[in-house]
Structures are given as C-alpha cells and as structure tokens.
Short mmCIF file of C-alpha atoms and ligand atoms in Angstrom, two decimals:
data_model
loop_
_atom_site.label_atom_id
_atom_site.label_comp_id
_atom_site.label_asym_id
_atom_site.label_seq_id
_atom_site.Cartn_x
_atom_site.Cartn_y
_atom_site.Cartn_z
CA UNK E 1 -68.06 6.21 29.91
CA UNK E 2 -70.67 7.99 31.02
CA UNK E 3 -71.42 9.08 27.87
CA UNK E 4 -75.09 11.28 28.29
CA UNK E 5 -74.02 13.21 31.37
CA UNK E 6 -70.72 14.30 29.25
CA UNK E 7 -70.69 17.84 29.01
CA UNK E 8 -69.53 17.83 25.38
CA UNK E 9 -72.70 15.53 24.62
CA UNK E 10 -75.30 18.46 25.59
CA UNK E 11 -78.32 17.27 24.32
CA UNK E 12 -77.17 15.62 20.47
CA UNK E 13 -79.90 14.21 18.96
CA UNK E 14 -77.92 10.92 17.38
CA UNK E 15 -74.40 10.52 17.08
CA UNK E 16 -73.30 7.60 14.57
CA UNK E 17 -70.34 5.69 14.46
CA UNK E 18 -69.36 3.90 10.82
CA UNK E 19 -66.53 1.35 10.26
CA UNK E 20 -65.67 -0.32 7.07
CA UNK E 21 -63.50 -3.62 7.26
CA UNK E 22 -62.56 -3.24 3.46
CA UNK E 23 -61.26 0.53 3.26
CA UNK E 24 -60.54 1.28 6.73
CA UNK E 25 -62.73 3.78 7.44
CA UNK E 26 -63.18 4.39 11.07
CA UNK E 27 -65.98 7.91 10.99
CA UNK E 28 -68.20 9.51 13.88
CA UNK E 29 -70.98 11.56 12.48
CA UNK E 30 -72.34 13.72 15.62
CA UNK E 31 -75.79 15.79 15.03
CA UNK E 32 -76.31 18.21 17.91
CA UNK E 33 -79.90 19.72 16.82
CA UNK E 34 -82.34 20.12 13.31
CA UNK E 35 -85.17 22.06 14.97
CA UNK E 36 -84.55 24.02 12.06
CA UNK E 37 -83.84 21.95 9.49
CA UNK E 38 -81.12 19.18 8.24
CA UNK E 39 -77.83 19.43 10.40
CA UNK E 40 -75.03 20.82 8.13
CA UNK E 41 -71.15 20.46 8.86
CA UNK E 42 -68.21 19.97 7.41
CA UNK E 43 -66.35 16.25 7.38
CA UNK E 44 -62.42 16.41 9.34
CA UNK E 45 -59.97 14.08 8.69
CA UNK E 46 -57.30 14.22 11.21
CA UNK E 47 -55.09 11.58 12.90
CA UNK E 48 -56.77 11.22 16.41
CA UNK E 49 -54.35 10.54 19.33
CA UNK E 50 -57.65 8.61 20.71
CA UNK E 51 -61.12 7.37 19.95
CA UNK E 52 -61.93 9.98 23.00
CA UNK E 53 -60.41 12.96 21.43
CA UNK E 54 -62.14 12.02 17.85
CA UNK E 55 -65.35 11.76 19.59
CA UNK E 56 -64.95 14.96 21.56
CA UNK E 57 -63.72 17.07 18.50
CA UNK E 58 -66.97 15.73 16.34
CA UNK E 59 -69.24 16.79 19.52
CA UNK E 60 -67.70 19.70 20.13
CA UNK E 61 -67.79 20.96 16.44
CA UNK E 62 -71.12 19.80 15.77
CA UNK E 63 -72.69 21.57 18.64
CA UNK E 64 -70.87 25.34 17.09
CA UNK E 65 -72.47 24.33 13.80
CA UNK E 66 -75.99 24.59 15.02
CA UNK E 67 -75.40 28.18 16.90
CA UNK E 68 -73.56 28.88 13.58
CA UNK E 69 -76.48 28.27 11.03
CA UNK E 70 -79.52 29.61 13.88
CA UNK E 71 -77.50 32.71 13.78
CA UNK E 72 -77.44 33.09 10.15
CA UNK E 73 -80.97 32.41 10.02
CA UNK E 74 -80.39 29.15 7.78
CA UNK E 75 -83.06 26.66 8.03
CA UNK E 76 -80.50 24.45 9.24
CA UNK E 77 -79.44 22.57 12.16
CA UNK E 78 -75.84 21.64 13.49
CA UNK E 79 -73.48 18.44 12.64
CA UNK E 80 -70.52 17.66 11.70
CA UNK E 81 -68.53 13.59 11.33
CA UNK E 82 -64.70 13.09 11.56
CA UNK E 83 -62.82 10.75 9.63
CA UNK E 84 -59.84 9.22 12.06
CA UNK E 85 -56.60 8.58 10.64
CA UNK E 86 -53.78 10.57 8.53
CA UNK E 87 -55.22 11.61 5.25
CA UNK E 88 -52.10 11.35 3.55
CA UNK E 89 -51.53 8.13 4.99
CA UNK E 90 -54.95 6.29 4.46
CA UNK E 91 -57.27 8.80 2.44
CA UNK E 92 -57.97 6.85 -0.64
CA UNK E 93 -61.07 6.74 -3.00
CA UNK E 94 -62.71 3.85 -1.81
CA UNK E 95 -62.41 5.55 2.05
CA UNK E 96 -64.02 8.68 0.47
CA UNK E 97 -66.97 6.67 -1.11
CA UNK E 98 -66.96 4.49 1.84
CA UNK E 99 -67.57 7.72 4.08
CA UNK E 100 -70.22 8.46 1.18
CA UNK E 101 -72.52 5.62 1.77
CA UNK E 102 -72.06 6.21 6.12
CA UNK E 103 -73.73 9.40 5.36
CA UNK E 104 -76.07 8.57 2.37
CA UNK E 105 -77.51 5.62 5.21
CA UNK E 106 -78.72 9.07 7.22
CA UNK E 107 -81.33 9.92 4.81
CA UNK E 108 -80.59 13.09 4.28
CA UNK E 109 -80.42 14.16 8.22
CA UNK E 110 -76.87 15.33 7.67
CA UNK E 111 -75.34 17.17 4.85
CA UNK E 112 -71.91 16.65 4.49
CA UNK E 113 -69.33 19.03 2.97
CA UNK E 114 -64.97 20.10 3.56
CA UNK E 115 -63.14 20.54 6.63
CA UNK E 116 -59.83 20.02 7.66
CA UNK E 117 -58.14 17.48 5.50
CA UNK E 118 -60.75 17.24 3.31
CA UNK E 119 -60.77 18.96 -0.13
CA UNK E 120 -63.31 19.44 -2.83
CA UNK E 121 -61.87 16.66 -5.06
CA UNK E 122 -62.98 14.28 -1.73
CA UNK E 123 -66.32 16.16 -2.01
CA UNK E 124 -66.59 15.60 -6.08
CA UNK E 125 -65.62 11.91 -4.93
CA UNK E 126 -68.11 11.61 -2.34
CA UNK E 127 -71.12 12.63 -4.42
CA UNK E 128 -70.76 9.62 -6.16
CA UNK E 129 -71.95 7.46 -3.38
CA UNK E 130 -74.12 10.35 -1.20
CA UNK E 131 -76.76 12.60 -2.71
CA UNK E 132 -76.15 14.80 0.07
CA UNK E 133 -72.14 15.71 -0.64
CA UNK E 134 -71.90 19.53 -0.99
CA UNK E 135 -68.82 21.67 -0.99
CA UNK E 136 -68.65 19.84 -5.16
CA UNK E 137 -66.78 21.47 -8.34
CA UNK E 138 -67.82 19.17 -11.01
CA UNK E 139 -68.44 20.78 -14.81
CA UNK E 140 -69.10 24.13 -13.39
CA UNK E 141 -71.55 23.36 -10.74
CA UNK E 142 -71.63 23.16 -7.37
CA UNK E 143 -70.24 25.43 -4.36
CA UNK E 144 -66.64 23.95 -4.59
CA UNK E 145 -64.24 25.91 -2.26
CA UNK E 146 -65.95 27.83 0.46
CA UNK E 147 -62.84 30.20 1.03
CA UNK E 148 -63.48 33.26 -1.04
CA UNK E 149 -67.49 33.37 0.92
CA UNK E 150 -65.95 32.89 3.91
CA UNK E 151 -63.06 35.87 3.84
CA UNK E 152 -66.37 38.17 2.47
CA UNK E 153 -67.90 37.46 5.16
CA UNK E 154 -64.79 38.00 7.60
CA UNK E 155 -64.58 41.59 5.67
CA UNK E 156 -68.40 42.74 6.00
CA UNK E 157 -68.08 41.42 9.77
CA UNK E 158 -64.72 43.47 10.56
CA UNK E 159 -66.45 46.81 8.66
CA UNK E 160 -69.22 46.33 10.85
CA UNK E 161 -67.19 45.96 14.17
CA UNK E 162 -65.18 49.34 12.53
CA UNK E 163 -68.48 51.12 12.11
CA UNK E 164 -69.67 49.91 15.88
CA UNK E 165 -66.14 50.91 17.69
CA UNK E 166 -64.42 53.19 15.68
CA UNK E 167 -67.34 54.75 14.17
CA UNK E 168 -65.51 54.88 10.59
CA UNK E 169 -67.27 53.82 7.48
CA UNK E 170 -64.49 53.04 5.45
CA UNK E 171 -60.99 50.95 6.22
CA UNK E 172 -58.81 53.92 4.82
CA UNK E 173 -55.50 53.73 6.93
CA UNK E 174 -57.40 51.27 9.48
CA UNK E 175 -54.06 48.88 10.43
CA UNK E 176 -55.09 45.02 11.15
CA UNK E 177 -53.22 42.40 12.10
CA UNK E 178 -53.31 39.22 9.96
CA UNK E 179 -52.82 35.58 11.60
CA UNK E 180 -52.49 32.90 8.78
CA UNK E 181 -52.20 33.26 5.35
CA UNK E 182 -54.31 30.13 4.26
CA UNK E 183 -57.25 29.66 2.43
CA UNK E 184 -59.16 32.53 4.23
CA UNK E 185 -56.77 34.83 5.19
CA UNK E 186 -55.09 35.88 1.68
CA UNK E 187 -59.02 36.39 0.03
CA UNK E 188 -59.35 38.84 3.21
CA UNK E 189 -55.78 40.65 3.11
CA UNK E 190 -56.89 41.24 -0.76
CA UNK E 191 -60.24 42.99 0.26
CA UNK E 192 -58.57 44.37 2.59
CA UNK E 193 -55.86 46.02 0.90
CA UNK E 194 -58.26 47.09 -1.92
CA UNK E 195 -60.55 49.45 0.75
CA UNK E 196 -56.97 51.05 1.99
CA UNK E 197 -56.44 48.64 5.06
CA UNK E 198 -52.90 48.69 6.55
CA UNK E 199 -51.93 44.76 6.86
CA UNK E 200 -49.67 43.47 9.37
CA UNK E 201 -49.25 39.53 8.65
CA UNK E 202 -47.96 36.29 9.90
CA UNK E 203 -48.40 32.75 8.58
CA UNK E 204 -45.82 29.45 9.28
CA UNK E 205 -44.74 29.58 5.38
CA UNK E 206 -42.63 32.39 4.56
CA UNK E 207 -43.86 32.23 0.79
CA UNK E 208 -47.32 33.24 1.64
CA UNK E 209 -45.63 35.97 3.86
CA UNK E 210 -43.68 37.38 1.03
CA UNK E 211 -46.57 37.34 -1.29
CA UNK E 212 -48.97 39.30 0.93
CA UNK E 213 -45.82 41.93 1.06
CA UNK E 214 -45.73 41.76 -2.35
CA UNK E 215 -49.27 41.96 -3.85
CA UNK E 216 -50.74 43.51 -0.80
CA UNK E 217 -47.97 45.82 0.69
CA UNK E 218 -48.48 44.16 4.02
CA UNK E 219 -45.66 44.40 6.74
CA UNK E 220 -44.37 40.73 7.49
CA UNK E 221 -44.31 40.18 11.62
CA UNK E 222 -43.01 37.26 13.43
CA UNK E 223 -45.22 34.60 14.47
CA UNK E 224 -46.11 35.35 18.04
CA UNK E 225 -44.91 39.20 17.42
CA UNK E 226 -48.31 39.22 16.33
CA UNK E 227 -49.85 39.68 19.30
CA UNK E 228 -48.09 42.97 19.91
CA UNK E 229 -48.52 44.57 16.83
CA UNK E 230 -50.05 48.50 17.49
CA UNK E 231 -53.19 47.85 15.47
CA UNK E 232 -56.76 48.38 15.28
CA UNK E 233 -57.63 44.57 14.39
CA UNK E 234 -56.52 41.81 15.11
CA UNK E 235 -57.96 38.77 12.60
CA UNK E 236 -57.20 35.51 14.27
CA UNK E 237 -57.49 33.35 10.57
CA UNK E 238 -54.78 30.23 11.58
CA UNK E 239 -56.16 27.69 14.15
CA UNK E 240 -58.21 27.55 17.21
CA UNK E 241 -57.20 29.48 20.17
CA UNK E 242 -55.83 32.02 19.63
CA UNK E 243 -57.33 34.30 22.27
CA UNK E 244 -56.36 33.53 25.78
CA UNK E 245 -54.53 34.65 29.08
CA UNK E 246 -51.18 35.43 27.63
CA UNK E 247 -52.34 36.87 24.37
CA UNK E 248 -55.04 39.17 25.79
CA UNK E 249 -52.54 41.09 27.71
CA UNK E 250 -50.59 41.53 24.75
CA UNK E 251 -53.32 43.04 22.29
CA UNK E 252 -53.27 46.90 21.63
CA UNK E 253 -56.06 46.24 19.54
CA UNK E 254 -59.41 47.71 19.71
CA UNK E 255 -61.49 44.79 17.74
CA UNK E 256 -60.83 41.08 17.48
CA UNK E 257 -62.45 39.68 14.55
CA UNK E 258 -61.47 36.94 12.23
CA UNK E 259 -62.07 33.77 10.15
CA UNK E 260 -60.63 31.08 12.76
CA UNK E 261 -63.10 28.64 14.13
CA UNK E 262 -63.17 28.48 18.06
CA UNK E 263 -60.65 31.53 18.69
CA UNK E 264 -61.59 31.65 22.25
CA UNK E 265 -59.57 29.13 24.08
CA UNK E 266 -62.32 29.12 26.87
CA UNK E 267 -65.61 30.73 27.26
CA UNK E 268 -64.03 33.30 30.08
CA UNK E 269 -61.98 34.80 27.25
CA UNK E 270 -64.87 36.05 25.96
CA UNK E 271 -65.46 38.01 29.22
CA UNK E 272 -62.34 38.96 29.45
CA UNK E 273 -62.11 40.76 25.82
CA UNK E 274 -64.68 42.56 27.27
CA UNK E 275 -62.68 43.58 30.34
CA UNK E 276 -60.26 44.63 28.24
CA UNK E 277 -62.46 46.58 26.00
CA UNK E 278 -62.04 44.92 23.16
CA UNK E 279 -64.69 44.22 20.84
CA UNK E 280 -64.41 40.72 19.96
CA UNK E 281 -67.25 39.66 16.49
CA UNK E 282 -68.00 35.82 18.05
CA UNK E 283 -66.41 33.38 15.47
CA UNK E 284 -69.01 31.52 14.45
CA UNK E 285 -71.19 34.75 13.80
CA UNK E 286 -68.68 36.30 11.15
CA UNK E 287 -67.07 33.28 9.68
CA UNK E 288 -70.45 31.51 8.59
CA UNK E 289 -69.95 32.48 5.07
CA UNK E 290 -68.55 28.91 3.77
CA UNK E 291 -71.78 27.17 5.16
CA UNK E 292 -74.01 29.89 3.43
CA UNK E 293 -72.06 28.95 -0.04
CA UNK E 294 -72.85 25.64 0.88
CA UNK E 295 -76.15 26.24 1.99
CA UNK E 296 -77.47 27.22 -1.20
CA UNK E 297 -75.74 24.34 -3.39
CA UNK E 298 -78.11 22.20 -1.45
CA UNK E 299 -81.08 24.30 -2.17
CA UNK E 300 -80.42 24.55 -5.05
CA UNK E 301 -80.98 21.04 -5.26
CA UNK E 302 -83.39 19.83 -2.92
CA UNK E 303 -85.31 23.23 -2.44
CA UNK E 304 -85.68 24.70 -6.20
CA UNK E 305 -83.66 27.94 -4.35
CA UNK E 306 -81.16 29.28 -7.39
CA UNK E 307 -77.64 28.72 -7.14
CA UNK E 308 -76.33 32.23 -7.54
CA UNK E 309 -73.09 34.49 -6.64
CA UNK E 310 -75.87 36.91 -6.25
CA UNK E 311 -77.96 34.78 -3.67
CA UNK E 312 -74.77 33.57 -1.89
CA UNK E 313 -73.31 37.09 -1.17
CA UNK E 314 -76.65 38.97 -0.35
CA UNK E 315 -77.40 36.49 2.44
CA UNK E 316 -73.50 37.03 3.31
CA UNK E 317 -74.08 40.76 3.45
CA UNK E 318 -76.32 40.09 6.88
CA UNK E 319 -73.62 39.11 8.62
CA UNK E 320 -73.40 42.93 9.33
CA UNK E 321 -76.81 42.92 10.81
CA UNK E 322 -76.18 39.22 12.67
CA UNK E 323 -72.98 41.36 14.80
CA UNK E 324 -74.78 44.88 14.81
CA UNK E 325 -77.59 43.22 16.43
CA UNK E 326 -74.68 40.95 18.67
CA UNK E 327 -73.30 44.58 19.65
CA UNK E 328 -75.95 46.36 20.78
CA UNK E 329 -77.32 42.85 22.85
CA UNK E 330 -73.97 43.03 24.76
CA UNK E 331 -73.96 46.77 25.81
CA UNK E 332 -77.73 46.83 26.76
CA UNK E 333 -77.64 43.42 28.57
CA UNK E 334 -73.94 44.22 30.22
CA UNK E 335 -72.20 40.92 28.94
CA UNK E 336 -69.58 39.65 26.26
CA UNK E 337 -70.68 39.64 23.07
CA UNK E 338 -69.73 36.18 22.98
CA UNK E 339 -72.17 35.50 25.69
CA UNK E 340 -74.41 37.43 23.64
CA UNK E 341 -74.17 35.64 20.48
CA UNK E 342 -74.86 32.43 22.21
CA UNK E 343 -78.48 33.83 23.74
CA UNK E 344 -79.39 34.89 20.63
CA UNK E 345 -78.35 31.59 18.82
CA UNK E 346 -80.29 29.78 21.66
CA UNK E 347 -83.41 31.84 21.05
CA UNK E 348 -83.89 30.99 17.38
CA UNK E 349 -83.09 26.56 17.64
CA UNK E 350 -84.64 26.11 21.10
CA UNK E 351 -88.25 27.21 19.78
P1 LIG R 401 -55.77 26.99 5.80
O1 LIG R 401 -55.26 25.71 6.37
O2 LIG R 401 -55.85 27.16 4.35
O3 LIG R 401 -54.90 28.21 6.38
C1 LIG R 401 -54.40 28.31 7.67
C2 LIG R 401 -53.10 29.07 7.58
O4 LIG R 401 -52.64 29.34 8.90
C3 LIG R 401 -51.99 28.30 6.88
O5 LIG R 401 -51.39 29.14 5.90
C4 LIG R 401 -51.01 27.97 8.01
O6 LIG R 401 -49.66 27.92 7.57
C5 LIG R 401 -51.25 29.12 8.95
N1 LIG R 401 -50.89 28.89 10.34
C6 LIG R 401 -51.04 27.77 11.09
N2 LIG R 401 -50.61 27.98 12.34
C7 LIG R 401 -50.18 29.26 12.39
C8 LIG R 401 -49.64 30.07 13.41
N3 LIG R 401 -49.43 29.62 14.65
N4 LIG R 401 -49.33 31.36 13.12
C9 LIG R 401 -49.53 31.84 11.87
N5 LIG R 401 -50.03 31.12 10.87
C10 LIG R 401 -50.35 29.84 11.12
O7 LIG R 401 -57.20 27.22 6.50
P2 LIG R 401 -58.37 28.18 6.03
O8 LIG R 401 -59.33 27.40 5.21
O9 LIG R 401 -57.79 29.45 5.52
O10 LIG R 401 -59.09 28.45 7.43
C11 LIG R 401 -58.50 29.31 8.39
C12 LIG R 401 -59.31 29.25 9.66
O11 LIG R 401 -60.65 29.65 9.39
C13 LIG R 401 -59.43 27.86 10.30
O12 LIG R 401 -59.49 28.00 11.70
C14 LIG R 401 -60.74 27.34 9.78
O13 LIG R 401 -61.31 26.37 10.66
C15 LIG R 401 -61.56 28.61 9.76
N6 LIG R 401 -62.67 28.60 8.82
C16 LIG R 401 -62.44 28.40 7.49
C17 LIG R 401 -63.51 28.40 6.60
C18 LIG R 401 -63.29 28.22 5.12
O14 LIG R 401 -64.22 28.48 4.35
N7 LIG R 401 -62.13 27.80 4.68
C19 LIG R 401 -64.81 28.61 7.07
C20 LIG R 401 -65.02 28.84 8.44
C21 LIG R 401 -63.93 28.83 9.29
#
C-alpha cells in the first residue's frame, strides 16, 4: 500500500494501530493535526468488512474532526480511533479497558470520547484505565451524553440559516423536514416544536415516529418521501449521505441543515446545493456541539476551565456566528458554503 501518497492520509501526523492477544482488541487511532492543541474524536466500534475500510473510516473521520474543532475555535486538533469488530458480539469490559490503556500509551495526544457503538457506560469504563476518557457520567460528573448539546447546536445553526435566507427571526409556522429520530433528532424536533416549527419526520422505527406525532404534532412521512416533502428545511439527522444526485433534485427546500456527520456524499454536492440555491450550514460547522460538551469536561480537568451548562451552551451559541460568517464568505467569494467552511477551517490549523 502506498500508504503516504493515499489521499485519505493527507498529511496525519501519527496514526497508531493497537492489538491485544488477551481481549481481542484490534483499534486504529488516526490523528490528522494538533497545531492547536490535543486531537479530540470520538472512538467507533463497527464491524469492518476490511482492515482497509477500518483504516479509511478512522482517516477519514479524523481529518473532519480537526476542521470541526478549528472552526469552533477550540484549542483542539482532529482524531478519532475505531474499534473493529461487532460490539454486541465482542464488546466486553476488558476490550473497553484494553482500548483504555491503547490510548492512555498516547500521553495525552488524543482524547478519546463516544461514537458509533460506543456508549457512555464504555466511556465510564474506559476512564478506569485512561485519564483522558471523556464523554463520562459517573456520580454526577462528567459530560456523559453529548446529544442534547449537539441538537442545540443543530437549532441555533438552522435559526441562523432562517435569519440568513428567509430573513425571519423566529421559526413560527417555518415547516422542516426531520430525517432520524435518534439521539439528536428528537432533542431538535422538541426545540423545534416549542419555537412553533412545523415538523415533517421520518426515522426506520415507527415508535419514535409515533412519538414525535404525539408529543410534537409532527406529520409522519415515509422514509425516502422525505426528500419531497414541500418544506423550508430539510435536517439530514440519520447517517451519512444523505445529500446527493438523486436527492438534490428532489428537495423543495430552501436550507439544508442538520445534525448528520458527512451529509454530503461527495464534495461536488456541496456545489451543487449551491446550484440549486439551497443554503446548505456545512455539517461539521453546526453539529460541533457534542465535542464542545466534551471539550469542557476535559478542561475542566486538565485546564482549571469550569464545567458548566452555562459555559457549554454560551460557546454553543457561536455556532450562529461560525455559519453567519460561513454565509457571507460564500456569497462574497462566489463558492459553496461548504467550500467556504473548509477555507476558513484551513486558515485557523494551518498557522
Ligand atoms: P442515533 O443512532 O441515536 O439516531 C439515528 C436515527 O436515525 C435512528 O433513530 C435510526 O433509526 C435513524 N435512521 C437510520 N437510517 C435512517 C434512514 N435511512 N431514514 C430515517 N431514519 C434513519 O444517532 P444520533 O446520535 O442521533 O446521531 C445522528 C447523526 O448525527 C449521526 O450521523 C451522527 O454521526 C451525527 N452526530 C451526532 C452527534 C451526537 O452528539 N450524538 C454529534 C455530532 C454528529
């Protein structure tokens, strides 16, 4: 392989690979950059169909996590490690601590917190073997789950991109269209709802449909009748992709912003929002809440920084400024605003 030419290498600083004989525990932990500071990113267990495809996920991710944190003007830099295998299969305790002591070996380069497959019992599990486990719930303290922060954040970002497109203050009678009901996207139908949004909503499990009908008045859609929905949002908040050639015909929508991670299936979909005159909030610009949460847990307790709602959400509330800015870059410069979230990332690591 020729593994420093690979585009999906692009300049990472170290990328580690851990195995452990005793538990199992086959992990990649990938960090991209820390011009800024310690890399942060969450830890994925998922069952691989290759070594190739774990390693290209972890690079991949990693690389996002460092535009992610520059933009939120986190003294951070950008990692993230995968755990390969089924975690309801092989995830055990020992595995957990196992991954625990990978990262603790580090020194602190990369802070390690949830992701896909990995919950904040794994996290409170973890700490036990790596002083820099965040993402904990143990007697009170700690970040634990990152969702509520995150769908906050999604909310301030989708007022903003109201403000900038349909020059509205307020959500009043403003119709969006919900993908996935998880984690992220029932915090965000609930704010929502409460400022007088109208909620169009899909998810896989019916249950979490019915409830957001229930509690939240929200029309129930089919799963790709999504796309077609006559709305002013659309709030991609399932899994990765969800923007690309079929679907961007479809959209009536005037704004495309929501909690999913990598919602452009390539960068030309970015362009092509555009094209279409949609005003698409980049991803990682509006979904960064979680890693703020997180953020401060680990000031809190290498940094003497306060562990506060207060802290948390005020540093949330700039995600307005972070797309206003984002906005305004795009129409004066004539490009995507995903284009122009990535020049402005670029400008604050590559000092
Ligand atoms: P989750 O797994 O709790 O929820 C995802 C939901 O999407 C599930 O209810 C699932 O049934 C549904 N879903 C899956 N495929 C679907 C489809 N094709 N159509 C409709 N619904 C579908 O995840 P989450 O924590 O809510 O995260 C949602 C997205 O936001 C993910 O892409 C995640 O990477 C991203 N994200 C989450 C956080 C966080 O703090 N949790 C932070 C940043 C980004």
């Amino acid at each position: 392989m020729n593994f420093f030419n690979n585009s999906a290498f692009n300049k990472h600083e170290q990328v580690s690979f851990f195995y452990d004989q005793v538990t199992g525990l086959k992990a990649i932990v990938a960090i991209h950059n820390t011009n800024l500071g310690p890399a942060l990113g969450g830890c994925r267990m998922w069952d691989y169909a290759s070594d190739e495809d774990a390693l290209y996920d972890v690079l991949r991710l990693s690389q996002g996590m460092t535009y992610k944190a520059a933009l939120a003007g986190l003294p951070l830099g950008g990692g993230k490690s995968v755990i390969m295998g089924d975690p309801k299969k092989i995830k055990s305790e020992a595995l957990i601590k196992s991954m625990g002591q990978a990262v603790e070996s580090l020194g602190g380069k990369y802070i390690i917190a949830e992701d896909v497959g990995i919950g904040v019992e794994d996290m409170n599990q973890m700490s036990e073997t790596c002083p820099y486990a965040m993402g904990v719930l143990k007697n009170n303290e700690g970040s634990g789950d990152p969702s509520p922060v995150t769908a906050h954040g999604v909310f301030v970002g989708i007022k903003s991109a109201v403000q900038y497109r349909l020059q509205r203050e307020d959500l009043r009678g403003v119709k969006v269209a919900v993908q996935g009901l998880g984690h992220v996207g029932m915090y965000l139908c609930q704010l929502l709802h409460a400022e007088g949004a109208l909620l169009f909503v899909t998810d896989i499990d019916q249950e979490k449909v019915s409830y957001a009908v229930q509690q939240f008045g929200a029309t129930a859609v089919g799963l790709d009748e999504i796309y077609d929905v006559d709305a002013d949002i659309f709030s991609p908040c399932a899994l990765g992709a969800a923007i690309n050639d079929e679907t961007i015909k479809r959209l009536k929508v005037k704004i495309v912003a929501g909690a999913a991670n990598n919602q452009l299936a390539e960068v030309r979909h970015g362009q092509m929002l555009a094209e279409h005159n949609i005003l698409y909030a980049p991803d990682y610009a509006i979904n960064v809440g979680g890693v703020i949460s997180v953020y401060y847990e680990y000031a809190s307790r290498y940094k003497g920084i306060e562990f506060n709602r207060d802290n948390i959400f005020a540093h949330t509330n700039k995600i307005k400024a972070t797309l206003e800015n984002i906005f305004s870059y795009a129409e004066q410069h004539k490009i995507s605003t995903a284009a122009a979230a990535d020049i402005i990332a670029e400008k604050i690591f590559q000092h």
